[in-house]
Short mmCIF file of C-alpha atoms in Angstrom, two decimals:
data_model
loop_
_atom_site.label_atom_id
_atom_site.label_comp_id
_atom_site.label_asym_id
_atom_site.label_seq_id
_atom_site.Cartn_x
_atom_site.Cartn_y
_atom_site.Cartn_z
CA ASP N 5 -11.19 49.04 -19.32
CA ILE N 6 -9.82 52.43 -19.18
CA GLN N 7 -10.06 53.91 -22.81
CA LEU N 8 -7.31 56.22 -24.42
CA THR N 9 -8.58 58.75 -26.79
CA GLN N 10 -5.55 60.40 -29.32
CA SER N 11 -6.02 63.42 -31.19
CA PRO N 12 -5.43 64.02 -33.99
CA SER N 13 -5.36 60.47 -35.50
CA SER N 14 -2.69 61.57 -37.96
CA LEU N 15 -1.13 65.09 -38.99
CA SER N 16 1.07 66.39 -41.57
CA ALA N 17 3.69 68.67 -40.27
CA SER N 18 7.11 70.07 -41.87
CA VAL N 19 10.54 70.15 -40.22
CA GLY N 20 10.90 72.81 -37.62
CA ASP N 21 7.23 72.85 -36.34
CA ARG N 22 5.88 72.74 -33.20
CA VAL N 23 3.37 69.55 -32.97
CA THR N 24 1.03 68.89 -30.01
CA ILE N 25 -0.75 65.67 -29.56
CA THR N 26 -3.22 65.10 -26.78
CA CYS N 27 -4.83 62.08 -25.00
CA ARG N 28 -7.70 61.77 -22.92
CA ALA N 29 -8.57 59.07 -20.69
CA SER N 30 -11.97 57.58 -19.98
CA GLN N 31 -11.53 58.01 -16.45
CA THR N 32 -8.67 59.68 -14.16
CA ILE N 33 -5.46 58.15 -14.21
CA ASP N 34 -3.48 60.35 -11.84
CA ILE N 35 -0.05 60.87 -13.80
CA TYR N 36 0.04 57.05 -14.80
CA LEU N 37 0.46 57.82 -18.51
CA HIS N 38 3.38 57.59 -20.85
CA TRP N 39 4.27 58.28 -24.40
CA TYR N 40 5.96 55.94 -27.11
CA GLN N 41 7.51 56.51 -30.63
CA GLN N 42 7.12 53.94 -33.20
CA ARG N 43 8.92 53.78 -36.71
CA PRO N 44 7.81 51.20 -39.08
CA GLY N 45 8.85 47.89 -38.64
CA LYS N 46 10.53 48.97 -35.18
CA ALA N 47 9.19 48.09 -31.54
CA PRO N 48 7.97 51.15 -29.59
CA LYS N 49 10.27 53.46 -27.89
CA VAL N 50 9.64 55.05 -24.64
CA LEU N 51 9.68 59.12 -24.89
CA ILE N 52 8.09 60.13 -21.57
CA TYR N 53 6.89 58.20 -18.59
CA ALA N 54 4.75 59.20 -15.55
CA ALA N 55 3.15 62.31 -17.71
CA SER N 56 5.91 64.57 -17.93
CA ASN N 57 9.35 62.59 -17.36
CA LEU N 58 11.79 62.45 -20.01
CA GLN N 59 13.18 59.27 -20.75
CA SER N 60 16.91 58.85 -20.49
CA GLY N 61 18.39 59.28 -23.84
CA VAL N 62 15.37 61.23 -25.29
CA PRO N 63 16.17 64.37 -27.12
CA SER N 64 14.43 67.39 -24.87
CA ARG N 65 12.61 68.59 -27.67
CA PHE N 66 10.41 66.15 -26.32
CA SER N 67 7.89 67.27 -23.45
CA GLY N 68 4.88 65.83 -21.84
CA SER N 69 2.23 67.31 -19.48
CA GLY N 70 -1.17 66.75 -17.91
CA SER N 71 -2.54 64.87 -15.06
CA GLY N 72 -6.03 63.18 -14.34
CA THR N 73 -7.77 62.79 -17.74
CA ASP N 74 -6.12 65.18 -19.95
CA PHE N 75 -2.39 65.06 -21.38
CA THR N 76 -0.37 66.22 -24.04
CA LEU N 77 2.68 65.37 -25.85
CA THR N 78 4.74 68.27 -27.62
CA ILE N 79 7.67 68.24 -29.90
CA SER N 80 9.21 71.64 -30.09
CA SER N 81 11.04 71.86 -33.40
CA LEU N 82 10.22 68.71 -35.75
CA GLN N 83 13.27 66.67 -36.92
CA PRO N 84 13.29 64.26 -39.74
CA GLU N 85 13.81 61.53 -37.74
CA ASP N 86 10.82 62.12 -35.52
CA PHE N 87 8.29 61.11 -38.87
CA ALA N 88 6.75 58.26 -37.00
CA THR N 89 3.69 57.15 -34.93
CA TYR N 90 3.29 58.16 -31.46
CA TYR N 91 0.90 56.23 -28.73
CA CYS N 92 0.06 57.03 -25.15
CA GLN N 93 -0.48 54.09 -22.30
CA GLN N 94 -1.87 54.27 -19.25
CA SER N 95 -0.61 51.83 -16.09
CA TYR N 96 -3.03 53.29 -13.62
CA SER N 97 -5.04 49.98 -13.83
CA SER N 98 -3.90 46.53 -13.88
CA LEU N 99 -5.19 46.24 -17.15
CA TRP N 100 -2.98 48.53 -19.30
CA THR N 101 -4.46 50.30 -22.21
CA PHE N 102 -2.85 52.04 -25.17
CA GLY N 103 -4.35 54.95 -27.14
CA GLN N 104 -4.98 54.27 -30.85
CA GLY N 105 -1.88 56.05 -32.21
CA THR N 106 -1.06 59.54 -33.98
CA LYS N 107 0.62 58.98 -37.26
CA VAL N 108 3.14 62.26 -38.04
CA ASP N 109 3.82 62.37 -41.48
CA ILE N 110 5.77 64.78 -43.85
CA LYS N 111 3.86 67.74 -45.16
CA GLN M 19 21.85 43.58 -22.75
CA VAL M 20 18.08 42.59 -22.35
CA HIS M 21 17.01 39.94 -24.74
CA LEU M 22 13.81 38.60 -25.71
CA VAL M 23 12.91 35.97 -28.44
CA GLU M 24 9.49 35.16 -29.28
CA SER M 25 8.59 31.67 -31.17
CA GLY M 26 5.70 29.78 -31.69
CA GLY M 27 3.54 31.99 -34.31
CA GLY M 28 2.24 30.69 -37.64
CA VAL M 29 -1.00 30.24 -39.42
CA VAL M 30 -3.86 28.67 -37.64
CA GLN M 31 -7.26 28.05 -38.51
CA PRO M 32 -10.03 29.61 -36.71
CA GLY M 33 -11.36 27.89 -33.51
CA ARG M 34 -7.78 26.30 -33.38
CA SER M 35 -4.92 26.71 -30.52
CA LEU M 36 -1.27 28.14 -30.54
CA ARG M 37 1.27 28.49 -27.80
CA LEU M 38 3.75 31.47 -28.10
CA SER M 39 7.02 31.35 -25.93
CA CYS M 40 9.39 34.11 -25.10
CA ALA M 41 12.93 33.15 -24.08
CA ALA M 42 14.78 36.03 -22.00
CA SER M 43 18.20 36.65 -21.15
CA GLY M 44 20.15 39.44 -20.05
CA PHE M 45 18.43 40.18 -16.48
CA THR M 46 17.14 38.72 -13.50
CA PHE M 47 13.86 36.88 -15.15
CA SER M 48 12.02 36.34 -12.12
CA SER M 49 12.15 39.87 -10.76
CA HIS M 50 10.19 41.66 -13.49
CA ALA M 51 6.44 41.29 -14.57
CA LEU M 52 6.15 40.60 -18.23
CA HIS M 53 3.70 41.62 -20.71
CA TRP M 54 2.14 40.50 -24.15
CA VAL M 55 1.23 42.83 -26.78
CA ARG M 56 -0.08 42.85 -30.13
CA GLN M 57 -0.25 44.77 -33.19
CA ALA M 58 -2.57 43.66 -36.09
CA PRO M 59 -1.23 44.33 -39.75
CA GLY M 60 -1.31 48.39 -40.47
CA ARG M 61 -3.04 48.79 -36.92
CA GLY M 62 -2.30 50.27 -33.29
CA LEU M 63 -0.59 48.56 -30.20
CA GLU M 64 -3.00 46.66 -28.14
CA TRP M 65 -1.87 45.38 -24.68
CA VAL M 66 -3.06 41.80 -24.23
CA ALA M 67 -1.77 40.15 -20.58
CA VAL M 68 0.41 40.76 -17.88
CA ILE M 69 1.80 38.27 -15.10
CA TRP M 70 3.37 39.38 -12.01
CA TYR M 71 7.25 38.37 -11.59
CA ASP M 72 6.02 35.56 -9.18
CA ALA M 73 2.86 34.44 -11.22
CA SER M 74 0.88 35.76 -8.39
CA ASN M 75 -1.19 37.93 -10.40
CA LYS M 76 -2.29 37.78 -14.22
CA TYR M 77 -4.54 40.54 -15.96
CA TYR M 78 -5.76 39.99 -19.33
CA THR M 79 -7.54 42.61 -21.79
CA ASP M 80 -11.42 42.02 -22.31
CA SER M 81 -11.08 40.31 -25.84
CA VAL M 82 -8.88 37.81 -24.83
CA LYS M 83 -10.29 37.05 -21.33
CA GLY M 84 -11.12 33.12 -20.93
CA ARG M 85 -9.50 32.30 -24.44
CA PHE M 86 -5.68 33.05 -23.60
CA ALA M 87 -3.55 32.09 -20.83
CA ILE M 88 -0.31 33.82 -19.84
CA SER M 89 2.13 31.96 -17.89
CA ARG M 90 5.86 31.61 -16.78
CA ASP M 91 8.69 29.43 -16.04
CA ASN M 92 11.20 31.00 -13.81
CA SER M 93 13.30 28.38 -13.88
CA LYS M 94 13.68 28.46 -17.49
CA ASN M 95 13.62 32.31 -18.03
CA THR M 96 10.69 31.67 -20.25
CA LEU M 97 7.23 33.09 -21.21
CA TYR M 98 4.28 31.94 -22.32
CA LEU M 99 0.92 32.82 -24.04
CA GLN M 100 -1.36 30.08 -24.64
CA MET M 101 -4.12 30.76 -26.94
CA HIS M 102 -7.15 29.35 -27.56
CA SER M 103 -10.51 29.69 -29.90
CA LEU M 104 -8.72 31.78 -31.96
CA ARG M 105 -10.49 34.49 -34.29
CA VAL M 106 -9.51 36.25 -37.48
CA GLU M 107 -9.27 39.43 -35.29
CA ASP M 108 -6.23 37.89 -33.34
CA THR M 109 -4.01 37.95 -36.29
CA ALA M 110 -1.15 40.36 -35.31
CA VAL M 111 2.55 40.64 -34.48
CA TYR M 112 2.75 39.43 -30.84
CA TYR M 113 5.49 41.17 -28.54
CA CYS M 114 6.88 39.85 -25.39
CA ALA M 115 7.57 42.99 -23.30
CA ARG M 116 9.03 43.58 -19.85
CA GLY M 117 7.61 46.05 -17.62
CA GLU M 118 9.09 48.65 -15.33
CA VAL M 119 8.31 49.77 -11.84
CA VAL M 120 7.16 52.86 -13.30
CA GLY M 121 4.66 51.30 -15.65
CA ILE M 122 6.46 51.19 -18.94
CA ILE M 123 7.72 48.88 -21.36
CA GLU M 124 11.48 49.43 -22.45
CA HIS M 125 12.40 46.63 -23.80
CA TRP M 126 10.44 44.20 -26.35
CA GLY M 127 11.17 41.15 -28.15
CA GLN M 128 11.23 41.23 -31.96
CA GLY M 129 7.74 39.86 -32.17
CA THR M 130 6.17 36.49 -33.87
CA LEU M 131 3.43 36.71 -36.15
CA VAL M 132 -0.01 34.67 -35.51
CA THR M 133 -2.39 34.77 -38.67
CA VAL M 134 -5.68 33.18 -38.37
CA SER M 135 -7.10 32.27 -41.40
CA SER M 136 -9.04 29.36 -42.93
#
């Protein structure tokens, strides 16, 4: 299986901060990398698909970049509703995998 | 509106079996690949299995291969997950989810909790 490693596992930030989360794949996955946000007790929500495409309805402060093995999710100015856990997910292989998650909490 | 409703979760002893179901509505069921994704209490998301729209292909994560079986009944708009030889580490909320062509999951069920405990 393709392994996805996110860093950091958790971070503390303040409203207005710029936040960057990285996801590294164990082998090249082209741009088949997607980002989700999950709030407690809720199902995950797609933010970015195919590495850099903003899902419909998602605020433009979210952006994604990367290809091959290294990917980044950036939140340009953290808002109160952004405190959540973020996951990357690959669909390059028929066996999908998720990263272990990055929890963003209030500083 | 897409609706996915899981059922069949509960408490089961290690080594026993359980079958989960997912009733779907609001879309053309037979046109979409469907996935099971699980989340252990306080832990991250783990992709479990996928079945293609016509059941021609099925794939599983290594930890459940040979123990779990995904299936679907397109005449009943229902997805299944048959779980055998359950282990304590299979304890999780199991989500039924609809896959999209671009490789994401946009629609999720509410989840059903499976607890494996003696």
